[in-house]
Structures are given as structure tokens and as C-alpha cells.
Coordinates of N, CA, C and O in Angstrom, one line a residue:
M1 N 109.6 97.6 104.4 CA 109.3 97.3 102.7 C 109.0 98.8 101.9 O 108.2 99.6 102.4
L2 N 109.6 98.9 100.7 CA 109.1 99.8 99.5 C 108.3 99.2 98.9 O 108.8 98.5 98.1
E3 N 107.4 100.3 98.5 CA 106.5 99.7 97.3 C 106.7 100.7 96.3 O 106.6 102.0 96.4
I4 N 106.8 100.4 95.4 CA 107.2 101.5 94.2 C 105.8 101.2 92.9 O 105.4 100.2 92.5
G5 N 104.9 102.1 93.2 CA 103.3 102.3 92.6 C 102.6 101.8 93.3 O 101.6 100.7 93.1
T6 N 102.1 102.8 93.8 CA 100.8 103.0 94.7 C 99.5 102.5 94.1 O 98.7 101.6 94.7
G7 N 99.5 103.1 93.2 CA 98.1 102.7 92.2 C 96.9 103.0 93.0 O 96.7 104.2 93.8
T8 N 96.0 102.1 93.0 CA 94.8 102.9 93.8 C 95.1 102.6 95.3 O 94.4 102.7 96.1
G9 N 96.1 102.0 96.1 CA 96.8 101.6 97.5 C 95.7 100.1 98.0 O 96.6 99.9 99.1
Y10 N 95.4 99.7 97.1 CA 94.9 98.1 97.6 C 96.4 97.7 98.2 O 95.9 96.9 99.1
S11 N 97.3 97.2 97.5 CA 98.4 96.4 97.7 C 99.0 97.1 99.0 O 99.6 96.5 100.0
T12 N 99.4 98.0 99.0 CA 99.6 99.1 100.4 C 98.8 98.7 101.1 O 99.1 98.6 102.4
A13 N 97.4 98.5 101.1 CA 96.5 98.6 102.4 C 96.4 97.0 102.7 O 96.9 96.7 104.1
L14 N 96.9 96.2 102.0 CA 97.2 94.7 102.2 C 98.8 94.7 103.0 O 98.6 94.1 104.1
M15 N 99.6 95.2 102.8 CA 100.8 95.4 103.4 C 100.9 96.0 104.9 O 101.5 95.5 105.6
C16 N 100.1 97.1 104.7 CA 99.7 97.7 106.0 C 99.2 96.5 107.2 O 99.4 96.9 108.2
H17 N 98.3 96.1 106.6 CA 97.5 95.0 107.5 C 98.3 94.0 108.2 O 98.2 93.9 109.4
R18 N 99.0 93.4 106.8 CA 100.1 92.3 107.3 C 101.5 93.1 108.3 O 101.6 92.2 109.2
L19 N 101.7 93.9 108.0 CA 103.4 94.6 108.5 C 103.1 95.6 109.4 O 104.1 96.1 110.1
G20 N 101.7 96.3 109.1 CA 101.7 97.5 110.4 C 102.3 99.0 109.7 O 103.4 98.9 108.5
P21 N 101.3 100.2 109.3 CA 101.8 101.1 108.5 C 102.9 101.9 108.8 O 103.8 102.1 107.7
V22 N 103.5 101.5 109.8 CA 104.8 102.2 110.0 C 106.1 101.7 109.3 O 106.8 101.9 109.2
A23 N 106.0 100.2 108.7 CA 106.8 99.5 107.9 C 106.7 99.4 106.7 O 107.4 99.0 106.0
V24 N 105.7 100.2 106.3 CA 105.3 100.6 104.5 C 105.6 101.6 104.2 O 105.3 103.0 104.6
T25 N 106.4 102.1 103.0 CA 106.6 103.3 102.6 C 106.0 102.9 100.9 O 106.5 102.2 100.4
S26 N 105.4 103.6 100.2 CA 104.7 103.8 98.8 C 104.9 105.2 98.1 O 105.0 105.9 98.6
V27 N 105.7 104.7 96.7 CA 105.9 105.9 96.2 C 105.3 105.7 94.4 O 105.3 104.6 94.3
E28 N 104.4 106.8 94.4 CA 103.7 106.8 93.2 C 104.1 107.8 92.5 O 104.1 109.3 93.1
Y29 N 104.1 107.6 91.2 CA 104.6 109.2 90.2 C 103.6 109.8 90.0 O 103.6 111.1 90.0
D30 N 102.3 109.4 89.6 CA 101.0 110.6 89.3 C 100.4 110.9 90.4 O 99.8 110.4 91.3
P31 N 100.3 112.3 90.7 CA 99.8 113.0 92.0 C 98.3 112.6 92.3 O 97.9 112.5 93.0
V32 N 97.8 112.6 91.0 CA 96.4 112.6 90.9 C 95.8 110.8 91.1 O 95.4 110.9 92.5
V33 N 96.4 110.4 91.1 CA 96.7 108.6 91.5 C 97.0 108.9 93.1 O 96.3 108.0 94.0
A34 N 97.9 109.3 93.3 CA 98.7 109.4 94.6 C 97.6 109.8 95.6 O 97.2 109.6 96.7
G35 N 97.1 111.0 95.7 CA 95.9 111.5 96.1 C 94.6 110.6 96.6 O 94.1 110.4 97.5
R36 N 94.4 109.9 95.5 CA 93.3 109.2 95.3 C 93.1 108.1 96.7 O 92.6 107.5 97.4
A37 N 95.0 107.3 96.2 CA 95.2 106.1 97.2 C 95.1 106.6 98.2 O 94.7 105.9 99.5
C38 N 95.7 108.0 98.7 CA 96.0 108.8 100.2 C 94.2 108.8 100.7 O 94.6 107.9 102.0
D39 N 93.5 109.1 99.9 CA 92.1 109.0 100.6 C 91.7 107.7 100.6 O 90.9 107.4 101.5
A40 N 91.7 106.7 100.1 CA 91.3 105.7 100.2 C 91.9 104.7 101.4 O 91.1 104.3 102.4
L41 N 93.3 104.8 101.2 CA 94.1 104.3 102.7 C 93.8 105.1 103.8 O 93.6 104.3 105.1
A42 N 93.3 106.4 104.0 CA 92.8 107.1 105.3 C 91.4 106.5 105.5 O 91.0 106.1 106.7
A43 N 90.8 106.3 104.7 CA 89.1 105.7 104.7 C 89.4 104.3 105.3 O 88.7 103.8 106.3
A44 N 90.3 103.7 105.2 CA 90.5 102.2 105.8 C 91.3 102.2 106.9 O 91.8 101.2 107.5
R45 N 91.7 103.7 107.4 CA 92.2 103.8 108.7 C 93.8 103.2 108.6 O 94.4 102.8 109.4
Y46 N 94.4 103.5 107.4 CA 95.9 103.0 107.5 C 96.4 104.5 106.9 O 96.2 105.5 106.3
A47 N 98.2 104.6 107.8 CA 98.6 106.0 107.6 C 100.4 105.7 107.4 O 100.8 105.7 108.0
P48 N 100.3 104.7 106.1 CA 102.0 104.4 105.8 C 102.7 105.6 105.5 O 101.6 106.9 105.2
T49 N 103.6 105.8 104.6 CA 104.3 107.0 104.1 C 104.0 106.7 102.5 O 104.5 105.8 102.2
L50 N 103.5 107.5 102.5 CA 103.1 107.8 100.9 C 104.0 109.0 100.6 O 104.1 110.0 100.8
V51 N 104.6 108.9 99.2 CA 105.5 109.7 98.7 C 105.1 109.7 97.1 O 104.5 108.7 96.2
T52 N 104.7 111.0 96.7 CA 104.6 111.6 95.4 C 106.1 111.5 94.5 O 106.7 112.6 94.9
G53 N 106.6 110.8 93.9 CA 107.4 111.2 93.4 C 108.3 110.0 92.1 O 107.4 109.2 91.9
D54 N 109.4 110.1 91.7 CA 109.6 109.0 91.2 C 110.7 107.9 91.7 O 111.3 108.0 92.6
G55 N 109.6 106.4 91.6 CA 110.1 105.6 92.1 C 111.4 105.2 92.1 O 112.0 104.5 92.5
L56 N 112.2 105.3 90.7 CA 113.4 105.1 90.8 C 114.5 105.8 91.9 O 115.5 105.4 91.9
A57 N 114.1 106.9 92.2 CA 114.4 107.7 93.2 C 114.9 106.9 94.3 O 115.5 107.1 95.4
G58 N 114.0 105.9 94.9 CA 113.6 105.3 95.8 C 113.3 106.3 97.0 O 112.4 107.4 96.7
Y59 N 113.1 106.4 98.1 CA 112.8 107.0 99.3 C 113.8 106.5 100.6 O 113.3 105.8 101.2
D60 N 115.0 107.8 100.7 CA 115.8 107.4 101.4 C 115.7 107.7 102.9 O 116.3 107.3 103.5
R61 N 114.8 108.5 103.3 CA 114.4 109.0 104.7 C 113.9 107.1 105.4 O 114.1 107.3 106.4
N62 N 113.4 106.5 104.8 CA 112.7 105.5 105.9 C 113.7 104.1 105.1 O 113.7 103.0 105.5
A63 N 114.8 104.5 104.4 CA 116.0 103.5 104.4 C 116.6 103.0 105.4 O 116.7 103.4 106.0
E64 N 116.9 101.8 105.4 CA 117.1 100.4 104.8 C 115.7 99.8 104.5 O 115.2 99.7 105.8
Y65 N 115.3 99.1 103.5 CA 114.2 98.3 103.2 C 114.6 96.9 103.1 O 115.8 96.3 102.7
D66 N 114.1 96.1 103.8 CA 114.0 94.7 103.9 C 113.2 93.8 102.5 O 113.7 93.0 102.1
R67 N 112.5 94.8 101.9 CA 111.7 94.2 100.7 C 111.5 95.4 99.5 O 111.3 96.3 100.3
L68 N 111.2 95.1 98.5 CA 110.9 96.0 97.6 C 110.0 95.2 96.9 O 110.0 94.1 96.3
I69 N 108.8 95.9 96.3 CA 107.7 95.3 95.5 C 107.5 96.3 94.4 O 107.1 97.5 94.6
A70 N 107.4 96.2 93.0 CA 107.4 97.4 91.9 C 106.1 96.7 91.2 O 106.3 95.7 90.8
T71 N 105.3 97.7 91.0 CA 104.0 97.2 90.8 C 103.8 98.0 89.3 O 102.7 98.6 89.4
C72 N 104.8 98.3 88.9 CA 104.7 99.5 87.6 C 106.1 98.7 86.8 O 106.8 97.8 87.5
S73 N 106.3 99.2 85.8 CA 107.5 98.9 85.1 C 108.7 99.8 85.4 O 108.6 100.8 85.7
I74 N 109.9 99.1 85.5 CA 110.8 99.6 85.9 C 112.2 99.2 85.0 O 112.1 98.4 84.3
R75 N 113.1 100.3 84.8 CA 114.1 99.9 84.1 C 115.2 99.2 84.9 O 116.0 98.2 84.2
Y76 N 115.4 99.4 85.7 CA 116.6 98.4 86.9 C 115.8 98.9 88.2 O 114.9 99.8 88.8
V77 N 116.6 98.1 89.3 CA 116.4 98.2 90.6 C 117.2 99.2 91.2 O 118.6 98.9 91.1
P78 N 116.8 100.4 91.7 CA 117.8 101.4 92.2 C 118.3 100.7 93.2 O 117.9 100.1 94.4
L79 N 119.9 101.3 93.5 CA 120.7 100.8 94.7 C 120.0 101.3 95.9 O 120.1 100.7 96.6
P80 N 119.7 102.8 96.1 CA 119.1 103.2 97.3 C 118.0 102.0 97.8 O 118.1 102.1 99.0

């Protein structure tokens, strides 16, 4: 599962609980927001792949993804 827009990490935590942290990759554009989400997820004992960067670029290292959730505005769904 690829999530674009980690935000607070709440949705990421729900996905980790349901799918397991290994199956979850989340991308957040804002480094401050990403840091807070990382701390919150660690406190909840979840360790998904968290990436700080542009969600439009996706994240090739964990591809292929069977699902994509965008909790942000996007111009288009990236092919990767």
C-alpha cells in the first residue's frame, strides 16, 4: 500500500494495524510534518516505510503497490 500524504500518521497507523507495517509505505512532502508523524508512529510501535519527498514521484523501492491512497491534492496519479 502506498499512501501519499502521511500527515499526522493516523491513517498510516490504521493501515499498519490492518496490513502490517511491512506492507505500508507513506510519503510526506513537509519534513516537519513527516518528523511528527514518525515520532507518533514510533510511539504507537509501528515502523512502516516513511519517506519525506514529493508523492508525485512515488517510491520505487517498495513498488509494485496493490493500492494507493492519496490524502492530499494531486494533479494526476503517477504511473510508477
